[in-house]
mmCIF file of C-alpha atoms in Angstrom:
data_model
loop_
_atom_site.group_PDB
_atom_site.id
_atom_site.type_symbol
_atom_site.label_atom_id
_atom_site.label_comp_id
_atom_site.label_asym_id
_atom_site.label_seq_id
_atom_site.Cartn_x
_atom_site.Cartn_y
_atom_site.Cartn_z
ATOM 1 C CA UNK A 80 15.394 75.098 -29.574
ATOM 2 C CA UNK A 81 18.331 76.479 -31.477
ATOM 3 C CA UNK A 82 21.529 76.727 -29.477
ATOM 4 C CA UNK A 83 23.770 79.719 -28.911
ATOM 5 C CA UNK A 84 25.087 81.035 -32.202
ATOM 6 C CA UNK A 85 28.348 82.918 -32.489
ATOM 7 C CA UNK A 86 29.610 84.657 -35.587
ATOM 8 C CA UNK A 87 32.038 84.626 -37.185
ATOM 9 C CA UNK A 88 33.701 81.301 -36.321
ATOM 10 C CA UNK A 89 37.150 82.511 -37.289
ATOM 11 C CA UNK A 90 38.771 85.921 -37.526
ATOM 12 C CA UNK A 91 42.255 87.048 -38.388
ATOM 13 C CA UNK A 92 43.129 90.618 -37.502
ATOM 14 C CA UNK A 93 46.233 92.728 -37.348
ATOM 15 C CA UNK A 94 47.622 94.283 -34.190
ATOM 16 C CA UNK A 95 46.045 97.694 -33.574
ATOM 17 C CA UNK A 96 42.799 96.918 -35.355
ATOM 18 C CA UNK A 97 39.467 96.465 -33.662
ATOM 19 C CA UNK A 98 37.019 93.587 -33.871
ATOM 20 C CA UNK A 99 33.356 92.935 -33.128
ATOM 21 C CA UNK A 100 32.031 89.494 -32.269
ATOM 22 C CA UNK A 101 28.371 88.573 -32.266
ATOM 23 C CA UNK A 102 26.289 86.219 -30.140
ATOM 24 C CA UNK A 103 22.663 85.133 -30.430
ATOM 25 C CA UNK A 104 21.473 83.458 -27.225
ATOM 26 C CA UNK A 105 18.962 80.664 -26.854
ATOM 27 C CA UNK A 106 15.450 81.981 -27.261
ATOM 28 C CA UNK A 107 14.107 83.164 -23.908
ATOM 29 C CA UNK A 108 17.513 83.499 -22.273
ATOM 30 C CA UNK A 109 18.100 87.041 -21.110
ATOM 31 C CA UNK A 110 21.546 86.644 -19.573
ATOM 32 C CA UNK A 111 24.565 86.583 -21.869
ATOM 33 C CA UNK A 112 28.119 86.105 -20.646
ATOM 34 C CA UNK A 113 31.396 86.291 -22.510
ATOM 35 C CA UNK A 114 34.524 84.296 -21.777
ATOM 36 C CA UNK A 115 38.025 84.263 -23.166
ATOM 37 C CA UNK A 116 39.620 80.821 -23.471
ATOM 38 C CA UNK A 117 43.360 80.382 -23.907
ATOM 39 C CA UNK A 118 45.597 77.360 -23.270
ATOM 40 C CA UNK A 119 47.515 79.204 -20.566
ATOM 41 C CA UNK A 120 44.717 80.986 -18.721
ATOM 42 C CA UNK A 121 41.766 78.682 -19.233
ATOM 43 C CA UNK A 122 38.291 80.224 -19.232
ATOM 44 C CA UNK A 123 38.379 83.818 -18.075
ATOM 45 C CA UNK A 124 35.165 85.755 -17.424
ATOM 46 C CA UNK A 125 34.836 88.954 -19.411
ATOM 47 C CA UNK A 126 31.368 90.299 -18.619
ATOM 48 C CA UNK A 127 27.704 89.439 -18.220
ATOM 49 C CA UNK A 128 24.694 91.268 -19.582
ATOM 50 C CA UNK A 129 21.075 90.984 -18.572
ATOM 51 C CA UNK A 130 18.256 93.015 -20.107
ATOM 52 C CA UNK A 131 20.742 95.272 -21.896
ATOM 53 C CA UNK A 132 22.639 96.079 -18.684
ATOM 54 C CA UNK A 133 26.124 94.943 -17.781
ATOM 55 C CA UNK A 134 25.788 93.320 -14.369
ATOM 56 C CA UNK A 135 29.239 91.841 -13.885
ATOM 57 C CA UNK A 136 32.667 92.496 -15.282
ATOM 58 C CA UNK A 137 35.888 90.505 -15.126
ATOM 59 C CA UNK A 138 39.428 91.805 -14.870
ATOM 60 C CA UNK A 139 40.045 92.824 -18.440
ATOM 61 C CA UNK A 140 41.225 96.208 -19.728
ATOM 62 C CA UNK A 141 38.794 98.770 -21.066
ATOM 63 C CA UNK A 142 39.685 97.746 -24.624
ATOM 64 C CA UNK A 143 37.195 94.931 -24.104
ATOM 65 C CA UNK A 144 33.612 96.096 -24.167
ATOM 66 C CA UNK A 145 30.237 94.684 -24.913
ATOM 67 C CA UNK A 146 26.602 95.434 -25.265
ATOM 68 C CA UNK A 147 23.286 93.675 -25.354
ATOM 69 C CA UNK A 148 20.309 94.540 -27.503
ATOM 70 C CA UNK A 149 16.619 94.439 -26.658
ATOM 71 C CA UNK A 150 16.300 91.017 -28.320
ATOM 72 C CA UNK A 151 19.068 89.716 -25.986
ATOM 73 C CA UNK A 152 21.595 89.396 -28.791
ATOM 74 C CA UNK A 153 25.000 90.566 -27.684
ATOM 75 C CA UNK A 154 28.162 91.915 -29.232
ATOM 76 C CA UNK A 155 31.650 92.108 -27.881
ATOM 77 C CA UNK A 156 34.209 94.600 -29.119
ATOM 78 C CA UNK A 157 37.957 94.595 -28.696
ATOM 79 C CA UNK A 158 39.795 97.742 -29.729
ATOM 80 C CA UNK A 159 43.496 98.249 -30.383
ATOM 81 C CA UNK A 160 44.126 94.531 -30.692
ATOM 82 C CA UNK A 161 47.260 93.049 -29.159
ATOM 83 C CA UNK A 162 48.942 89.747 -29.952
ATOM 84 C CA UNK A 163 47.865 88.449 -26.541
ATOM 85 C CA UNK A 164 44.216 88.866 -27.479
ATOM 86 C CA UNK A 165 44.474 85.805 -29.689
ATOM 87 C CA UNK A 166 42.045 83.365 -28.121
ATOM 88 C CA UNK A 167 38.768 81.552 -28.415
ATOM 89 C CA UNK A 168 35.958 83.874 -27.349
ATOM 90 C CA UNK A 169 32.947 82.069 -25.990
ATOM 91 C CA UNK A 170 29.496 83.411 -25.462
ATOM 92 C CA UNK A 171 27.086 81.711 -23.094
ATOM 93 C CA UNK A 172 23.438 82.345 -22.409
ATOM 94 C CA UNK A 173 21.574 81.315 -19.317
ATOM 95 C CA UNK A 174 18.225 81.227 -17.669
ATOM 96 C CA UNK A 175 19.326 81.867 -14.139
ATOM 97 C CA UNK A 176 16.927 81.514 -11.302
ATOM 98 C CA UNK A 177 17.587 83.182 -7.950
ATOM 99 C CA UNK A 178 19.645 80.197 -6.914
ATOM 100 C CA UNK A 179 21.891 79.972 -9.936
ATOM 101 C CA UNK A 180 21.826 78.129 -13.218
ATOM 102 C CA UNK A 181 23.833 76.665 -16.029
ATOM 103 C CA UNK A 182 25.565 78.304 -18.940
ATOM 104 C CA UNK A 183 24.818 77.277 -22.517
ATOM 105 C CA UNK A 184 27.860 77.965 -24.643
ATOM 106 C CA UNK A 185 28.235 78.625 -28.316
ATOM 107 C CA UNK A 186 31.128 77.104 -30.225
ATOM 108 C CA UNK A 187 33.097 80.311 -30.031
ATOM 109 C CA UNK A 188 34.899 82.712 -32.300
ATOM 110 C CA UNK A 189 38.568 81.924 -32.822
ATOM 111 C CA UNK A 190 40.426 85.248 -33.026
ATOM 112 C CA UNK A 191 43.977 85.349 -34.272
ATOM 113 C CA UNK A 192 45.906 88.607 -34.014
ATOM 114 C CA UNK A 193 49.003 88.892 -36.172
ATOM 115 C CA UNK B 30 39.231 84.240 -2.864
ATOM 116 C CA UNK B 31 37.331 83.962 -6.101
ATOM 117 C CA UNK B 32 39.007 80.999 -7.719
ATOM 118 C CA UNK B 33 38.494 77.311 -8.144
ATOM 119 C CA UNK B 34 41.542 75.011 -8.087
ATOM 120 C CA UNK B 35 41.255 71.922 -10.259
ATOM 121 C CA UNK B 36 43.444 68.842 -10.428
ATOM 122 C CA UNK B 37 44.900 66.921 -12.125
ATOM 123 C CA UNK B 38 45.799 68.846 -15.249
ATOM 124 C CA UNK B 39 45.606 65.680 -17.339
ATOM 125 C CA UNK B 40 44.515 62.115 -16.813
ATOM 126 C CA UNK B 41 44.866 58.894 -18.770
ATOM 127 C CA UNK B 42 42.755 55.857 -17.872
ATOM 128 C CA UNK B 43 41.890 52.538 -19.446
ATOM 129 C CA UNK B 44 38.421 51.921 -20.776
ATOM 130 C CA UNK B 45 36.191 50.907 -17.890
ATOM 131 C CA UNK B 46 38.305 52.798 -15.342
ATOM 132 C CA UNK B 47 36.967 55.473 -12.999
ATOM 133 C CA UNK B 48 38.720 58.800 -13.534
ATOM 134 C CA UNK B 49 38.350 61.249 -10.658
ATOM 135 C CA UNK B 50 38.779 65.001 -11.021
ATOM 136 C CA UNK B 51 39.023 67.192 -7.956
ATOM 137 C CA UNK B 52 38.235 70.827 -7.296
ATOM 138 C CA UNK B 53 38.605 73.080 -4.282
ATOM 139 C CA UNK B 54 37.268 76.527 -3.534
ATOM 140 C CA UNK B 55 37.547 79.196 -0.832
ATOM 141 C CA UNK B 56 34.571 81.480 -1.256
ATOM 142 C CA UNK B 57 31.635 80.249 0.812
ATOM 143 C CA UNK B 58 29.321 82.518 -1.188
ATOM 144 C CA UNK B 59 29.427 80.045 -4.089
ATOM 145 C CA UNK B 60 26.036 78.355 -4.280
ATOM 146 C CA UNK B 61 26.104 76.330 -7.483
ATOM 147 C CA UNK B 62 28.792 73.948 -8.698
ATOM 148 C CA UNK B 63 28.514 72.739 -12.302
ATOM 149 C CA UNK B 64 30.834 70.570 -14.352
ATOM 150 C CA UNK B 65 31.322 71.185 -18.032
ATOM 151 C CA UNK B 66 32.647 68.901 -20.759
ATOM 152 C CA UNK B 67 34.380 70.313 -23.797
ATOM 153 C CA UNK B 68 35.301 68.536 -27.019
ATOM 154 C CA UNK B 69 37.782 70.033 -29.501
ATOM 155 C CA UNK B 70 36.205 72.706 -31.648
ATOM 156 C CA UNK B 71 33.144 72.969 -29.435
ATOM 157 C CA UNK B 72 32.069 75.140 -26.559
ATOM 158 C CA UNK B 73 31.788 73.632 -23.067
ATOM 159 C CA UNK B 74 28.543 71.827 -22.343
ATOM 160 C CA UNK B 75 26.939 71.315 -18.946
ATOM 161 C CA UNK B 76 27.443 67.771 -17.707
ATOM 162 C CA UNK B 77 26.095 67.749 -14.177
ATOM 163 C CA UNK B 78 25.718 70.244 -11.329
ATOM 164 C CA UNK B 79 25.227 70.252 -7.581
ATOM 165 C CA UNK B 80 24.199 72.668 -4.857
ATOM 166 C CA UNK B 81 26.036 72.823 -1.510
ATOM 167 C CA UNK B 82 23.162 71.348 0.473
ATOM 168 C CA UNK B 83 23.619 67.995 -1.305
ATOM 169 C CA UNK B 84 26.582 65.651 -0.734
ATOM 170 C CA UNK B 85 26.275 63.542 -3.862
ATOM 171 C CA UNK B 86 24.511 63.612 -7.201
ATOM 172 C CA UNK B 87 24.451 60.972 -9.937
ATOM 173 C CA UNK B 88 23.428 61.319 -13.539
ATOM 174 C CA UNK B 89 24.095 58.236 -15.600
ATOM 175 C CA UNK B 90 27.782 57.369 -15.344
ATOM 176 C CA UNK B 91 28.694 60.757 -13.867
ATOM 177 C CA UNK B 92 28.739 61.419 -10.109
ATOM 178 C CA UNK B 93 29.577 64.562 -8.177
ATOM 179 C CA UNK B 94 30.720 64.210 -4.586
ATOM 180 C CA UNK B 95 30.544 67.395 -2.521
ATOM 181 C CA UNK B 96 32.235 68.066 0.824
ATOM 182 C CA UNK B 97 31.003 71.400 2.103
ATOM 183 C CA UNK B 98 33.163 71.486 5.235
ATOM 184 C CA UNK B 99 36.329 70.805 3.229
ATOM 185 C CA UNK B 100 35.184 73.102 0.388
ATOM 186 C CA UNK B 101 35.950 70.395 -2.136
ATOM 187 C CA UNK B 102 34.017 68.625 -4.827
ATOM 188 C CA UNK B 103 34.897 65.971 -7.338
ATOM 189 C CA UNK B 104 33.669 64.331 -10.515
ATOM 190 C CA UNK B 105 33.738 60.553 -10.944
ATOM 191 C CA UNK B 106 33.135 58.944 -14.310
ATOM 192 C CA UNK B 107 32.036 55.322 -13.945
ATOM 193 C CA UNK B 108 32.870 52.751 -16.617
ATOM 194 C CA UNK B 109 34.720 55.371 -18.667
ATOM 195 C CA UNK B 110 34.609 55.077 -22.454
ATOM 196 C CA UNK B 111 36.869 56.428 -25.234
ATOM 197 C CA UNK B 112 34.038 58.823 -26.117
ATOM 198 C CA UNK B 113 34.490 60.451 -22.702
ATOM 199 C CA UNK B 114 37.893 61.742 -23.816
ATOM 200 C CA UNK B 115 37.500 65.500 -23.487
ATOM 201 C CA UNK B 116 38.451 68.431 -21.292
ATOM 202 C CA UNK B 117 36.466 68.754 -18.085
ATOM 203 C CA UNK B 118 35.992 71.987 -16.186
ATOM 204 C CA UNK B 119 34.618 72.404 -12.720
ATOM 205 C CA UNK B 120 33.004 75.731 -11.970
ATOM 206 C CA UNK B 121 31.400 77.714 -9.209
ATOM 207 C CA UNK B 122 28.833 80.421 -9.424
ATOM 208 C CA UNK B 123 27.092 82.882 -7.162
ATOM 209 C CA UNK B 124 24.677 85.709 -7.524
ATOM 210 C CA UNK B 125 25.308 89.202 -6.295
ATOM 211 C CA UNK B 126 23.111 91.432 -8.413
ATOM 212 C CA UNK B 127 23.835 89.239 -11.364
ATOM 213 C CA UNK B 128 25.352 85.801 -11.638
ATOM 214 C CA UNK B 129 29.018 85.149 -12.179
ATOM 215 C CA UNK B 130 30.609 81.786 -12.910
ATOM 216 C CA UNK B 131 34.307 81.068 -12.591
ATOM 217 C CA UNK B 132 36.034 77.994 -13.893
ATOM 218 C CA UNK B 133 38.800 75.685 -12.837
ATOM 219 C CA UNK B 134 41.796 75.333 -15.143
ATOM 220 C CA UNK B 135 40.446 72.174 -16.758
ATOM 221 C CA UNK B 136 41.468 68.509 -16.883
ATOM 222 C CA UNK B 137 42.267 66.787 -20.147
ATOM 223 C CA UNK B 138 41.004 63.233 -19.941
ATOM 224 C CA UNK B 139 42.071 60.505 -22.323
ATOM 225 C CA UNK B 140 40.379 57.116 -22.120
ATOM 226 C CA UNK B 141 42.357 54.372 -23.826
ATOM 227 C CA UNK B 142 40.392 51.753 -25.729
#
C-alpha cells in the first residue's frame, strides 16, 4: 500500500499570504489528522477529520482551517501567515477502531514564512 | 490535564547499551499509548504501542513498561545500535467522538558506535 503523501514538500511564503497544504491518506483510512511540528513546541495537534467532518480541533487560531473530501484526501489552509507559522506540517491517517489506533504519518510539508 | 511529560530531552548511549525513555500522564481517559520514532527529514513512524490493561509489551529489541497506578510508561531499547539514533516520541490517545493523540516533547537519542 502506498503511504501517506503530502504535497508540496517545501514552501516559502511571505508574511500575510495564505497557503494550502495537501494530504492523501493511505487507501482505506478515513481519519486524517494534522500536526504542527516545531523545535520549541514539538508535535501540536491541529485537527482531525473523519468522513469529511471535523471531529477534533486543537488550540490553534481560526487562521488554521482544513477540510476533507469524499475520497478522504485532506487539505489544510493557513491564512494571513505569520513568521511563527514556520514549521513542519505533518498529516497522519489512521484506521482507528473503537479502542484506538496508530497514526501513519507523511513526511510533511516544510513551510517557511519570511 | 491533557499532556504527556517525556524525559529525558536527549540521551547518549554506547552501542549495546539500554536507553530508557520515560513518560508520565494525568488523564485517566487515555486508552492507547504508542511510541513513535522519527528520523531527520521523515515523519514519525509507529514503533510499538500498549494498552493500559497490559504491564509490558515486547517487539524485537523494543519494550514498553506500563505502570497504570503511577500513570507512567517507558520505552527500553535493548542492545541499542547506531541505526537507532533518532527522536522518540511517546504519545497518548483517547476517543471521545473522534480520536485525538497528543505527544510528549520527544527524546533525541544518539547511539555511539
